[in-house]
Amino acid sequence: AQSVAQPEDQVNVAEGNPLTVKCTYSVSGNPYLFWYVQYPNRGLQFLLKYITGDNLVKGSYGFEAEFNKSQTSFHLKKPSALVSDSALYFCAVRGLTGGGNKLTFGTGTQLKVEL
Amino acid sequence: DAGVTQSPTHLIKTRGQQVTLRCSPKSGHDTVSWYQQALGQGPQFIFQYYEEEERQRGNFPDRFSGHQFPNYSSELNVNALLLGDSALYLCASSLLENEQFFGPGTRLTVL
């Protein structure tokens, strides 16, 4: 079975400072990893994905994520946070065994960026 | 190009009733997945449809059923509604097994 852990319910950061949202995963075989963002009363918006290749993945809105196979982590990062980045962030994993592309999500991390 | 659309936006039902939610995938996509997102939780996979067949199913009871039409649109049906079925229901579409794009969701409230 595949699973995702987001250990922090909330992350607070000042605007202009770097931010990190943590994610660890468990899956059989090599994973596909994703980050999605959700604004209030909205669906999920895709930010970035890791399939293979470089461990540092760049995505939308200046976000990037670092894949670390030995630590089974896929932390989301941004060098300089904006107030508009405040939202709910979800990490997700898709295993590569079996058919279909079912995603397993973490419980989410609320990011709050303050002036 | 329209993205994933869902209807209705909001829905209120009472316990024991049945509900049907609808989803139109992003243009060019052939695979539709449904997720349930309870308040304060991450989305939970319900099932996935491809070529009008259920391809994968999550840990949801048989009260949850679905359908995919030849134009790739999909319906989610829930019978004998329980209070615990209150949630945001998200539809996601993809081309085969590529990344999924999500719709805005349908907020279901069961009273």
mmCIF file with all atom_site columns, C-alpha atoms in Angstrom:
data_model
loop_
_atom_site.group_PDB
_atom_site.id
_atom_site.type_symbol
_atom_site.label_atom_id
_atom_site.label_alt_id
_atom_site.label_comp_id
_atom_site.label_asym_id
_atom_site.label_entity_id
_atom_site.label_seq_id
_atom_site.pdbx_PDB_ins_code
_atom_site.Cartn_x
_atom_site.Cartn_y
_atom_site.Cartn_z
_atom_site.occupancy
_atom_site.B_iso_or_equiv
_atom_site.pdbx_formal_charge
_atom_site.auth_seq_id
_atom_site.auth_comp_id
_atom_site.auth_asym_id
_atom_site.auth_atom_id
_atom_site.pdbx_PDB_model_num
ATOM 1   C CA . ALA A 1 1   ? 0.000   0.000  0.000   1.00 0.00 ? 1   ALA A CA 1
ATOM 2   C CA . GLN A 1 2   ? 1.162   3.510  -0.711  1.00 0.00 ? 2   GLN A CA 1
ATOM 3   C CA . SER A 1 3   ? 0.997   6.375  1.769   1.00 0.00 ? 3   SER A CA 1
ATOM 4   C CA . VAL A 1 4   ? 2.025   9.988  2.211   1.00 0.00 ? 4   VAL A CA 1
ATOM 5   C CA . ALA A 1 5   ? 2.808   11.874 5.410   1.00 0.00 ? 5   ALA A CA 1
ATOM 6   C CA . GLN A 1 6   ? 2.755   15.632 5.816   1.00 0.00 ? 6   GLN A CA 1
ATOM 7   C CA . PRO A 1 7   ? 4.009   16.102 9.368   1.00 0.00 ? 7   PRO A CA 1
ATOM 8   C CA . GLU A 1 8   ? 3.055   19.766 9.739   1.00 0.00 ? 8   GLU A CA 1
ATOM 9   C CA . ASP A 1 9   ? -0.593  20.841 9.868   1.00 0.00 ? 9   ASP A CA 1
ATOM 10  C CA . GLN A 1 10  ? 0.440   24.464 9.439   1.00 0.00 ? 10  GLN A CA 1
ATOM 11  C CA . VAL A 1 11  ? 3.534   26.366 8.368   1.00 0.00 ? 11  VAL A CA 1
ATOM 12  C CA . ASN A 1 12  ? 3.913   30.074 9.071   1.00 0.00 ? 12  ASN A CA 1
ATOM 13  C CA . VAL A 1 13  ? 6.454   32.204 7.221   1.00 0.00 ? 13  VAL A CA 1
ATOM 14  C CA . ALA A 1 14  ? 7.075   35.899 6.696   1.00 0.00 ? 14  ALA A CA 1
ATOM 15  C CA . GLU A 1 15  ? 6.747   37.318 3.205   1.00 0.00 ? 15  GLU A CA 1
ATOM 16  C CA . GLY A 1 16  ? 10.090  37.340 1.424   1.00 0.00 ? 16  GLY A CA 1
ATOM 17  C CA . ASN A 1 17  ? 11.479  34.476 3.481   1.00 0.00 ? 17  ASN A CA 1
ATOM 18  C CA . PRO A 1 18  ? 12.084  31.004 2.061   1.00 0.00 ? 18  PRO A CA 1
ATOM 19  C CA . LEU A 1 19  ? 9.455   28.363 2.736   1.00 0.00 ? 19  LEU A CA 1
ATOM 20  C CA . THR A 1 20  ? 9.539   24.580 3.022   1.00 0.00 ? 20  THR A CA 1
ATOM 21  C CA . VAL A 1 21  ? 6.554   22.248 3.236   1.00 0.00 ? 21  VAL A CA 1
ATOM 22  C CA . LYS A 1 22  ? 7.528   18.715 4.161   1.00 0.00 ? 22  LYS A CA 1
ATOM 23  C CA . CYS A 1 23  ? 6.377   15.419 2.652   1.00 0.00 ? 23  CYS A CA 1
ATOM 24  C CA . THR A 1 24  ? 7.501   11.827 3.070   1.00 0.00 ? 24  THR A CA 1
ATOM 25  C CA . TYR A 1 25  ? 6.119   8.855  1.185   1.00 0.00 ? 25  TYR A CA 1
ATOM 26  C CA . SER A 1 26  ? 5.934   5.094  1.188   1.00 0.00 ? 26  SER A CA 1
ATOM 27  C CA . VAL A 1 27  ? 5.382   3.106  -2.009  1.00 0.00 ? 27  VAL A CA 1
ATOM 28  C CA . SER A 1 28  ? 6.512   -0.099 -3.673  1.00 0.00 ? 28  SER A CA 1
ATOM 29  C CA . GLY A 1 29  ? 8.949   0.579  -6.447  1.00 0.00 ? 29  GLY A CA 1
ATOM 30  C CA . ASN A 1 30  ? 9.763   3.956  -7.928  1.00 0.00 ? 30  ASN A CA 1
ATOM 31  C CA . PRO A 1 31  ? 7.166   6.634  -7.239  1.00 0.00 ? 31  PRO A CA 1
ATOM 32  C CA . TYR A 1 32  ? 5.542   9.404  -9.169  1.00 0.00 ? 32  TYR A CA 1
ATOM 33  C CA . LEU A 1 33  ? 5.266   12.348 -6.741  1.00 0.00 ? 33  LEU A CA 1
ATOM 34  C CA . PHE A 1 34  ? 3.079   15.423 -6.987  1.00 0.00 ? 34  PHE A CA 1
ATOM 35  C CA . TRP A 1 35  ? 2.292   18.675 -5.226  1.00 0.00 ? 35  TRP A CA 1
ATOM 36  C CA . TYR A 1 36  ? -1.116  20.309 -5.502  1.00 0.00 ? 36  TYR A CA 1
ATOM 37  C CA . VAL A 1 37  ? -2.428  23.553 -3.990  1.00 0.00 ? 37  VAL A CA 1
ATOM 38  C CA . GLN A 1 38  ? -5.993  24.232 -2.902  1.00 0.00 ? 38  GLN A CA 1
ATOM 39  C CA . TYR A 1 39  ? -7.486  27.667 -2.305  1.00 0.00 ? 39  TYR A CA 1
ATOM 40  C CA . PRO A 1 40  ? -10.679 28.036 -0.228  1.00 0.00 ? 40  PRO A CA 1
ATOM 41  C CA . ASN A 1 41  ? -13.748 26.503 -1.863  1.00 0.00 ? 41  ASN A CA 1
ATOM 42  C CA . ARG A 1 42  ? -11.724 25.485 -4.892  1.00 0.00 ? 42  ARG A CA 1
ATOM 43  C CA . GLY A 1 43  ? -10.463 22.278 -6.443  1.00 0.00 ? 43  GLY A CA 1
ATOM 44  C CA . LEU A 1 44  ? -6.830  21.232 -6.563  1.00 0.00 ? 44  LEU A CA 1
ATOM 45  C CA . GLN A 1 45  ? -4.334  22.991 -8.795  1.00 0.00 ? 45  GLN A CA 1
ATOM 46  C CA . PHE A 1 46  ? -1.291  21.088 -10.047 1.00 0.00 ? 46  PHE A CA 1
ATOM 47  C CA . LEU A 1 47  ? 2.058   22.614 -9.010  1.00 0.00 ? 47  LEU A CA 1
ATOM 48  C CA . LEU A 1 48  ? 4.732   20.133 -10.015 1.00 0.00 ? 48  LEU A CA 1
ATOM 49  C CA . LYS A 1 49  ? 5.664   16.471 -10.352 1.00 0.00 ? 49  LYS A CA 1
ATOM 50  C CA . TYR A 1 50  ? 8.623   14.149 -10.107 1.00 0.00 ? 50  TYR A CA 1
ATOM 51  C CA . ILE A 1 51  ? 8.792   11.090 -12.331 1.00 0.00 ? 51  ILE A CA 1
ATOM 52  C CA . THR A 1 52  ? 12.465  10.547 -13.031 1.00 0.00 ? 52  THR A CA 1
ATOM 53  C CA . GLY A 1 53  ? 15.603  12.529 -13.722 1.00 0.00 ? 53  GLY A CA 1
ATOM 54  C CA . ASP A 1 54  ? 16.885  15.503 -11.747 1.00 0.00 ? 54  ASP A CA 1
ATOM 55  C CA . ASN A 1 55  ? 16.076  15.413 -8.063  1.00 0.00 ? 55  ASN A CA 1
ATOM 56  C CA . LEU A 1 56  ? 15.197  19.123 -8.088  1.00 0.00 ? 56  LEU A CA 1
ATOM 57  C CA . VAL A 1 57  ? 11.929  19.729 -9.884  1.00 0.00 ? 57  VAL A CA 1
ATOM 58  C CA . LYS A 1 58  ? 10.710  23.202 -10.846 1.00 0.00 ? 58  LYS A CA 1
ATOM 59  C CA . GLY A 1 59  ? 7.030   23.968 -11.066 1.00 0.00 ? 59  GLY A CA 1
ATOM 60  C CA . SER A 1 60  ? 4.438   26.719 -11.263 1.00 0.00 ? 60  SER A CA 1
ATOM 61  C CA . TYR A 1 61  ? 4.517   30.075 -9.428  1.00 0.00 ? 61  TYR A CA 1
ATOM 62  C CA . GLY A 1 62  ? 8.200   29.759 -8.491  1.00 0.00 ? 62  GLY A CA 1
ATOM 63  C CA . PHE A 1 63  ? 7.790   26.569 -6.487  1.00 0.00 ? 63  PHE A CA 1
ATOM 64  C CA . GLU A 1 64  ? 10.261  23.707 -6.602  1.00 0.00 ? 64  GLU A CA 1
ATOM 65  C CA . ALA A 1 65  ? 10.592  20.364 -4.862  1.00 0.00 ? 65  ALA A CA 1
ATOM 66  C CA . GLU A 1 66  ? 13.503  18.164 -3.963  1.00 0.00 ? 66  GLU A CA 1
ATOM 67  C CA . PHE A 1 67  ? 13.235  14.400 -4.310  1.00 0.00 ? 67  PHE A CA 1
ATOM 68  C CA . ASN A 1 68  ? 15.370  12.416 -1.871  1.00 0.00 ? 68  ASN A CA 1
ATOM 69  C CA . LYS A 1 69  ? 15.136  8.670  -2.435  1.00 0.00 ? 69  LYS A CA 1
ATOM 70  C CA . SER A 1 70  ? 17.158  7.637  0.607   1.00 0.00 ? 70  SER A CA 1
ATOM 71  C CA . GLN A 1 71  ? 14.964  9.700  2.922   1.00 0.00 ? 71  GLN A CA 1
ATOM 72  C CA . THR A 1 72  ? 11.781  8.974  0.916   1.00 0.00 ? 72  THR A CA 1
ATOM 73  C CA . SER A 1 73  ? 11.009  12.687 0.969   1.00 0.00 ? 73  SER A CA 1
ATOM 74  C CA . PHE A 1 74  ? 9.677   15.220 -1.521  1.00 0.00 ? 74  PHE A CA 1
ATOM 75  C CA . HIS A 1 75  ? 9.730   18.616 0.206   1.00 0.00 ? 75  HIS A CA 1
ATOM 76  C CA . LEU A 1 76  ? 8.162   21.648 -1.462  1.00 0.00 ? 76  LEU A CA 1
ATOM 77  C CA . LYS A 1 77  ? 10.214  24.833 -1.449  1.00 0.00 ? 77  LYS A CA 1
ATOM 78  C CA . LYS A 1 78  ? 10.122  28.426 -2.577  1.00 0.00 ? 78  LYS A CA 1
ATOM 79  C CA . PRO A 1 79  ? 12.999  30.882 -2.195  1.00 0.00 ? 79  PRO A CA 1
ATOM 80  C CA . SER A 1 80  ? 10.819  33.900 -1.399  1.00 0.00 ? 80  SER A CA 1
ATOM 81  C CA . ALA A 1 81  ? 7.259   33.521 -0.116  1.00 0.00 ? 81  ALA A CA 1
ATOM 82  C CA . LEU A 1 82  ? 4.351   35.764 -1.109  1.00 0.00 ? 82  LEU A CA 1
ATOM 83  C CA . VAL A 1 83  ? 1.192   36.506 0.860   1.00 0.00 ? 83  VAL A CA 1
ATOM 84  C CA . SER A 1 84  ? -0.722  35.118 -2.126  1.00 0.00 ? 84  SER A CA 1
ATOM 85  C CA . ASP A 1 85  ? 0.971   31.726 -1.557  1.00 0.00 ? 85  ASP A CA 1
ATOM 86  C CA . SER A 1 86  ? -1.204  31.255 1.527   1.00 0.00 ? 86  SER A CA 1
ATOM 87  C CA . ALA A 1 87  ? -3.259  28.139 0.813   1.00 0.00 ? 87  ALA A CA 1
ATOM 88  C CA . LEU A 1 88  ? -3.577  24.427 1.572   1.00 0.00 ? 88  LEU A CA 1
ATOM 89  C CA . TYR A 1 89  ? -0.863  22.261 0.043   1.00 0.00 ? 89  TYR A CA 1
ATOM 90  C CA . PHE A 1 90  ? -1.145  18.546 -0.667  1.00 0.00 ? 90  PHE A CA 1
ATOM 91  C CA . CYS A 1 91  ? 1.565   16.051 -1.476  1.00 0.00 ? 91  CYS A CA 1
ATOM 92  C CA . ALA A 1 92  ? 0.499   12.951 -3.424  1.00 0.00 ? 92  ALA A CA 1
ATOM 93  C CA . VAL A 1 93  ? 2.071   9.731  -4.617  1.00 0.00 ? 93  VAL A CA 1
ATOM 94  C CA . ARG A 1 94  ? 1.231   7.359  -7.398  1.00 0.00 ? 94  ARG A CA 1
ATOM 95  C CA . GLY A 1 95  ? 2.672   3.897  -7.374  1.00 0.00 ? 95  GLY A CA 1
ATOM 96  C CA . LEU A 1 96  ? 3.809   2.328  -10.604 1.00 0.00 ? 96  LEU A CA 1
ATOM 97  C CA . THR A 1 97  ? 2.493   -1.182 -9.957  1.00 0.00 ? 97  THR A CA 1
ATOM 98  C CA . GLY A 1 98  ? -0.840  -2.186 -11.379 1.00 0.00 ? 98  GLY A CA 1
ATOM 99  C CA . GLY A 1 99  ? -3.018  -0.314 -13.815 1.00 0.00 ? 99  GLY A CA 1
ATOM 100 C CA . GLY A 1 100 ? -4.462  3.131  -13.394 1.00 0.00 ? 100 GLY A CA 1
ATOM 101 C CA . ASN A 1 101 ? -3.041  6.310  -11.919 1.00 0.00 ? 101 ASN A CA 1
ATOM 102 C CA . LYS A 1 102 ? -4.699  6.470  -8.530  1.00 0.00 ? 102 LYS A CA 1
ATOM 103 C CA . LEU A 1 103 ? -3.258  9.208  -6.314  1.00 0.00 ? 103 LEU A CA 1
ATOM 104 C CA . THR A 1 104 ? -2.792  8.857  -2.572  1.00 0.00 ? 104 THR A CA 1
ATOM 105 C CA . PHE A 1 105 ? -2.768  12.213 -0.800  1.00 0.00 ? 105 PHE A CA 1
ATOM 106 C CA . GLY A 1 106 ? -1.390  13.429 2.472   1.00 0.00 ? 106 GLY A CA 1
ATOM 107 C CA . THR A 1 107 ? -3.590  15.265 4.959   1.00 0.00 ? 107 THR A CA 1
ATOM 108 C CA . GLY A 1 108 ? -2.417  18.650 3.763   1.00 0.00 ? 108 GLY A CA 1
ATOM 109 C CA . THR A 1 109 ? -0.364  21.524 5.178   1.00 0.00 ? 109 THR A CA 1
ATOM 110 C CA . GLN A 1 110 ? -1.871  24.971 5.628   1.00 0.00 ? 110 GLN A CA 1
ATOM 111 C CA . LEU A 1 111 ? 0.671   27.593 4.572   1.00 0.00 ? 111 LEU A CA 1
ATOM 112 C CA . LYS A 1 112 ? 0.245   31.058 6.033   1.00 0.00 ? 112 LYS A CA 1
ATOM 113 C CA . VAL A 1 113 ? 2.448   33.837 4.697   1.00 0.00 ? 113 VAL A CA 1
ATOM 114 C CA . GLU A 1 114 ? 2.329   37.053 6.705   1.00 0.00 ? 114 GLU A CA 1
ATOM 115 C CA . LEU A 1 115 ? 3.537   40.561 6.002   1.00 0.00 ? 115 LEU A CA 1
ATOM 116 C CA . ASP B 2 1   ? -10.098 25.250 -23.693 1.00 0.00 ? 1   ASP B CA 1
ATOM 117 C CA . ALA B 2 2   ? -12.402 24.387 -20.826 1.00 0.00 ? 2   ALA B CA 1
ATOM 118 C CA . GLY B 2 3   ? -10.887 22.532 -17.948 1.00 0.00 ? 3   GLY B CA 1
ATOM 119 C CA . VAL B 2 4   ? -12.637 19.916 -15.858 1.00 0.00 ? 4   VAL B CA 1
ATOM 120 C CA . THR B 2 5   ? -16.191 20.949 -15.024 1.00 0.00 ? 5   THR B CA 1
ATOM 121 C CA . GLN B 2 6   ? -18.484 19.557 -12.358 1.00 0.00 ? 6   GLN B CA 1
ATOM 122 C CA . SER B 2 7   ? -22.151 19.977 -11.540 1.00 0.00 ? 7   SER B CA 1
ATOM 123 C CA . PRO B 2 8   ? -23.832 20.912 -9.374  1.00 0.00 ? 8   PRO B CA 1
ATOM 124 C CA . THR B 2 9   ? -21.631 23.207 -7.293  1.00 0.00 ? 9   THR B CA 1
ATOM 125 C CA . HIS B 2 10  ? -23.523 22.578 -4.087  1.00 0.00 ? 10  HIS B CA 1
ATOM 126 C CA . LEU B 2 11  ? -26.098 20.011 -3.081  1.00 0.00 ? 11  LEU B CA 1
ATOM 127 C CA . ILE B 2 12  ? -28.109 19.380 0.072   1.00 0.00 ? 12  ILE B CA 1
ATOM 128 C CA . LYS B 2 13  ? -29.712 15.975 0.667   1.00 0.00 ? 13  LYS B CA 1
ATOM 129 C CA . THR B 2 14  ? -31.206 14.113 3.606   1.00 0.00 ? 14  THR B CA 1
ATOM 130 C CA . ARG B 2 15  ? -30.137 10.752 5.004   1.00 0.00 ? 15  ARG B CA 1
ATOM 131 C CA . GLY B 2 16  ? -31.277 7.791  2.944   1.00 0.00 ? 16  GLY B CA 1
ATOM 132 C CA . GLN B 2 17  ? -31.607 9.735  -0.293  1.00 0.00 ? 17  GLN B CA 1
ATOM 133 C CA . GLN B 2 18  ? -29.645 9.119  -3.462  1.00 0.00 ? 18  GLN B CA 1
ATOM 134 C CA . VAL B 2 19  ? -27.461 11.636 -5.300  1.00 0.00 ? 19  VAL B CA 1
ATOM 135 C CA . THR B 2 20  ? -25.834 11.894 -8.739  1.00 0.00 ? 20  THR B CA 1
ATOM 136 C CA . LEU B 2 21  ? -22.842 14.117 -9.402  1.00 0.00 ? 21  LEU B CA 1
ATOM 137 C CA . ARG B 2 22  ? -21.573 14.906 -12.892 1.00 0.00 ? 22  ARG B CA 1
ATOM 138 C CA . CYS B 2 23  ? -18.165 15.580 -14.403 1.00 0.00 ? 23  CYS B CA 1
ATOM 139 C CA . SER B 2 24  ? -16.946 16.625 -17.838 1.00 0.00 ? 24  SER B CA 1
ATOM 140 C CA . PRO B 2 25  ? -13.259 15.998 -18.401 1.00 0.00 ? 25  PRO B CA 1
ATOM 141 C CA . LYS B 2 26  ? -10.721 18.349 -19.877 1.00 0.00 ? 26  LYS B CA 1
ATOM 142 C CA . SER B 2 27  ? -10.724 18.293 -23.655 1.00 0.00 ? 27  SER B CA 1
ATOM 143 C CA . GLY B 2 28  ? -8.620  15.411 -24.966 1.00 0.00 ? 28  GLY B CA 1
ATOM 144 C CA . HIS B 2 29  ? -8.705  13.438 -21.717 1.00 0.00 ? 29  HIS B CA 1
ATOM 145 C CA . ASP B 2 30  ? -10.111 9.915  -21.614 1.00 0.00 ? 30  ASP B CA 1
ATOM 146 C CA . THR B 2 31  ? -9.765  8.898  -17.962 1.00 0.00 ? 31  THR B CA 1
ATOM 147 C CA . VAL B 2 32  ? -11.876 10.177 -15.074 1.00 0.00 ? 32  VAL B CA 1
ATOM 148 C CA . SER B 2 33  ? -11.209 9.673  -11.370 1.00 0.00 ? 33  SER B CA 1
ATOM 149 C CA . TRP B 2 34  ? -13.393 10.590 -8.404  1.00 0.00 ? 34  TRP B CA 1
ATOM 150 C CA . TYR B 2 35  ? -12.160 11.600 -4.960  1.00 0.00 ? 35  TYR B CA 1
ATOM 151 C CA . GLN B 2 36  ? -13.914 12.392 -1.685  1.00 0.00 ? 36  GLN B CA 1
ATOM 152 C CA . GLN B 2 37  ? -12.457 15.163 0.470   1.00 0.00 ? 37  GLN B CA 1
ATOM 153 C CA . ALA B 2 38  ? -13.912 15.340 3.953   1.00 0.00 ? 38  ALA B CA 1
ATOM 154 C CA . LEU B 2 39  ? -13.466 18.540 5.929   1.00 0.00 ? 39  LEU B CA 1
ATOM 155 C CA . GLY B 2 40  ? -9.870  18.934 7.072   1.00 0.00 ? 40  GLY B CA 1
ATOM 156 C CA . GLN B 2 41  ? -8.690  15.857 5.194   1.00 0.00 ? 41  GLN B CA 1
ATOM 157 C CA . GLY B 2 42  ? -6.856  15.059 2.002   1.00 0.00 ? 42  GLY B CA 1
ATOM 158 C CA . PRO B 2 43  ? -8.762  13.684 -0.981  1.00 0.00 ? 43  PRO B CA 1
ATOM 159 C CA . GLN B 2 44  ? -9.521  9.943  -0.838  1.00 0.00 ? 44  GLN B CA 1
ATOM 160 C CA . PHE B 2 45  ? -9.669  7.955  -4.076  1.00 0.00 ? 45  PHE B CA 1
ATOM 161 C CA . ILE B 2 46  ? -13.099 6.489  -4.836  1.00 0.00 ? 46  ILE B CA 1
ATOM 162 C CA . PHE B 2 47  ? -12.676 4.983  -8.309  1.00 0.00 ? 47  PHE B CA 1
ATOM 163 C CA . GLN B 2 48  ? -11.407 5.572  -11.818 1.00 0.00 ? 48  GLN B CA 1
ATOM 164 C CA . TYR B 2 49  ? -13.049 5.050  -15.204 1.00 0.00 ? 49  TYR B CA 1
ATOM 165 C CA . TYR B 2 50  ? -11.403 4.396  -18.530 1.00 0.00 ? 50  TYR B CA 1
ATOM 166 C CA . GLU B 2 51  ? -13.111 3.258  -21.731 1.00 0.00 ? 51  GLU B CA 1
ATOM 167 C CA . GLU B 2 52  ? -16.440 3.186  -19.860 1.00 0.00 ? 52  GLU B CA 1
ATOM 168 C CA . GLU B 2 53  ? -15.119 0.592  -17.402 1.00 0.00 ? 53  GLU B CA 1
ATOM 169 C CA . GLU B 2 54  ? -14.154 0.915  -13.749 1.00 0.00 ? 54  GLU B CA 1
ATOM 170 C CA . ARG B 2 55  ? -10.395 0.392  -13.762 1.00 0.00 ? 55  ARG B CA 1
ATOM 171 C CA . GLN B 2 56  ? -9.445  1.011  -10.144 1.00 0.00 ? 56  GLN B CA 1
ATOM 172 C CA . ARG B 2 57  ? -11.449 1.272  -6.958  1.00 0.00 ? 57  ARG B CA 1
ATOM 173 C CA . GLY B 2 58  ? -10.601 2.617  -3.537  1.00 0.00 ? 58  GLY B CA 1
ATOM 174 C CA . ASN B 2 59  ? -11.917 1.513  -0.175  1.00 0.00 ? 59  ASN B CA 1
ATOM 175 C CA . PHE B 2 60  ? -15.501 2.721  -0.560  1.00 0.00 ? 60  PHE B CA 1
ATOM 176 C CA . PRO B 2 61  ? -18.696 0.691  -0.113  1.00 0.00 ? 61  PRO B CA 1
ATOM 177 C CA . ASP B 2 62  ? -20.909 -0.448 -2.966  1.00 0.00 ? 62  ASP B CA 1
ATOM 178 C CA . ARG B 2 63  ? -23.242 2.469  -2.239  1.00 0.00 ? 63  ARG B CA 1
ATOM 179 C CA . PHE B 2 64  ? -20.777 4.444  -4.337  1.00 0.00 ? 64  PHE B CA 1
ATOM 180 C CA . SER B 2 65  ? -21.079 3.649  -8.020  1.00 0.00 ? 65  SER B CA 1
ATOM 181 C CA . GLY B 2 66  ? -20.194 5.364  -11.227 1.00 0.00 ? 66  GLY B CA 1
ATOM 182 C CA . HIS B 2 67  ? -20.472 5.467  -14.930 1.00 0.00 ? 67  HIS B CA 1
ATOM 183 C CA . GLN B 2 68  ? -18.495 6.814  -17.857 1.00 0.00 ? 68  GLN B CA 1
ATOM 184 C CA . PHE B 2 69  ? -20.185 7.753  -21.105 1.00 0.00 ? 69  PHE B CA 1
ATOM 185 C CA . PRO B 2 70  ? -18.826 7.439  -24.658 1.00 0.00 ? 70  PRO B CA 1
ATOM 186 C CA . ASN B 2 71  ? -17.948 11.155 -24.639 1.00 0.00 ? 71  ASN B CA 1
ATOM 187 C CA . TYR B 2 72  ? -15.762 10.450 -21.547 1.00 0.00 ? 72  TYR B CA 1
ATOM 188 C CA . SER B 2 73  ? -17.990 12.384 -19.139 1.00 0.00 ? 73  SER B CA 1
ATOM 189 C CA . SER B 2 74  ? -18.768 10.632 -15.901 1.00 0.00 ? 74  SER B CA 1
ATOM 190 C CA . GLU B 2 75  ? -21.296 10.357 -13.094 1.00 0.00 ? 75  GLU B CA 1
ATOM 191 C CA . LEU B 2 76  ? -20.843 9.452  -9.457  1.00 0.00 ? 76  LEU B CA 1
ATOM 192 C CA . ASN B 2 77  ? -23.877 7.961  -7.728  1.00 0.00 ? 77  ASN B CA 1
ATOM 193 C CA . VAL B 2 78  ? -24.234 7.543  -3.992  1.00 0.00 ? 78  VAL B CA 1
ATOM 194 C CA . ASN B 2 79  ? -27.185 5.579  -2.592  1.00 0.00 ? 79  ASN B CA 1
ATOM 195 C CA . ALA B 2 80  ? -28.604 5.516  0.926   1.00 0.00 ? 80  ALA B CA 1
ATOM 196 C CA . LEU B 2 81  ? -26.777 8.664  1.962   1.00 0.00 ? 81  LEU B CA 1
ATOM 197 C CA . LEU B 2 82  ? -25.244 8.859  5.419   1.00 0.00 ? 82  LEU B CA 1
ATOM 198 C CA . LEU B 2 83  ? -24.268 11.936 7.390   1.00 0.00 ? 83  LEU B CA 1
ATOM 199 C CA . GLY B 2 84  ? -20.639 10.871 6.900   1.00 0.00 ? 84  GLY B CA 1
ATOM 200 C CA . ASP B 2 85  ? -20.978 11.226 3.146   1.00 0.00 ? 85  ASP B CA 1
ATOM 201 C CA . SER B 2 86  ? -20.949 14.999 3.550   1.00 0.00 ? 86  SER B CA 1
ATOM 202 C CA . ALA B 2 87  ? -17.800 16.137 1.743   1.00 0.00 ? 87  ALA B CA 1
ATOM 203 C CA . LEU B 2 88  ? -16.339 17.876 -1.274  1.00 0.00 ? 88  LEU B CA 1
ATOM 204 C CA . TYR B 2 89  ? -16.400 15.467 -4.223  1.00 0.00 ? 89  TYR B CA 1
ATOM 205 C CA . LEU B 2 90  ? -13.636 16.074 -6.711  1.00 0.00 ? 90  LEU B CA 1
ATOM 206 C CA . CYS B 2 91  ? -13.435 14.833 -10.251 1.00 0.00 ? 91  CYS B CA 1
ATOM 207 C CA . ALA B 2 92  ? -10.072 14.592 -12.006 1.00 0.00 ? 92  ALA B CA 1
ATOM 208 C CA . SER B 2 93  ? -9.321  13.808 -15.620 1.00 0.00 ? 93  SER B CA 1
ATOM 209 C CA . SER B 2 94  ? -6.204  12.652 -17.411 1.00 0.00 ? 94  SER B CA 1
ATOM 210 C CA . LEU B 2 95  ? -5.037  11.245 -20.693 1.00 0.00 ? 95  LEU B CA 1
ATOM 211 C CA . LEU B 2 96  ? -4.418  7.578  -20.010 1.00 0.00 ? 96  LEU B CA 1
ATOM 212 C CA . GLU B 2 97  ? -2.137  7.449  -16.940 1.00 0.00 ? 97  GLU B CA 1
ATOM 213 C CA . ASN B 2 98  ? -0.659  10.934 -17.173 1.00 0.00 ? 98  ASN B CA 1
ATOM 214 C CA . GLU B 2 99  ? -1.079  13.650 -14.536 1.00 0.00 ? 99  GLU B CA 1
ATOM 215 C CA . GLN B 2 100 ? -4.553  14.429 -13.291 1.00 0.00 ? 100 GLN B CA 1
ATOM 216 C CA . PHE B 2 101 ? -6.326  17.773 -13.550 1.00 0.00 ? 101 PHE B CA 1
ATOM 217 C CA . PHE B 2 102 ? -9.017  18.505 -10.999 1.00 0.00 ? 102 PHE B CA 1
ATOM 218 C CA . GLY B 2 103 ? -12.382 20.189 -11.256 1.00 0.00 ? 103 GLY B CA 1
ATOM 219 C CA . PRO B 2 104 ? -13.725 22.689 -8.695  1.00 0.00 ? 104 PRO B CA 1
ATOM 220 C CA . GLY B 2 105 ? -15.695 20.005 -6.876  1.00 0.00 ? 105 GLY B CA 1
ATOM 221 C CA . THR B 2 106 ? -19.262 19.481 -5.701  1.00 0.00 ? 106 THR B CA 1
ATOM 222 C CA . ARG B 2 107 ? -19.994 20.249 -2.057  1.00 0.00 ? 107 ARG B CA 1
ATOM 223 C CA . LEU B 2 108 ? -22.467 17.651 -0.754  1.00 0.00 ? 108 LEU B CA 1
ATOM 224 C CA . THR B 2 109 ? -24.197 18.224 2.567   1.00 0.00 ? 109 THR B CA 1
ATOM 225 C CA . VAL B 2 110 ? -26.260 15.399 4.058   1.00 0.00 ? 110 VAL B CA 1
ATOM 226 C CA . LEU B 2 111 ? -28.720 16.423 6.778   1.00 0.00 ? 111 LEU B CA 1
#
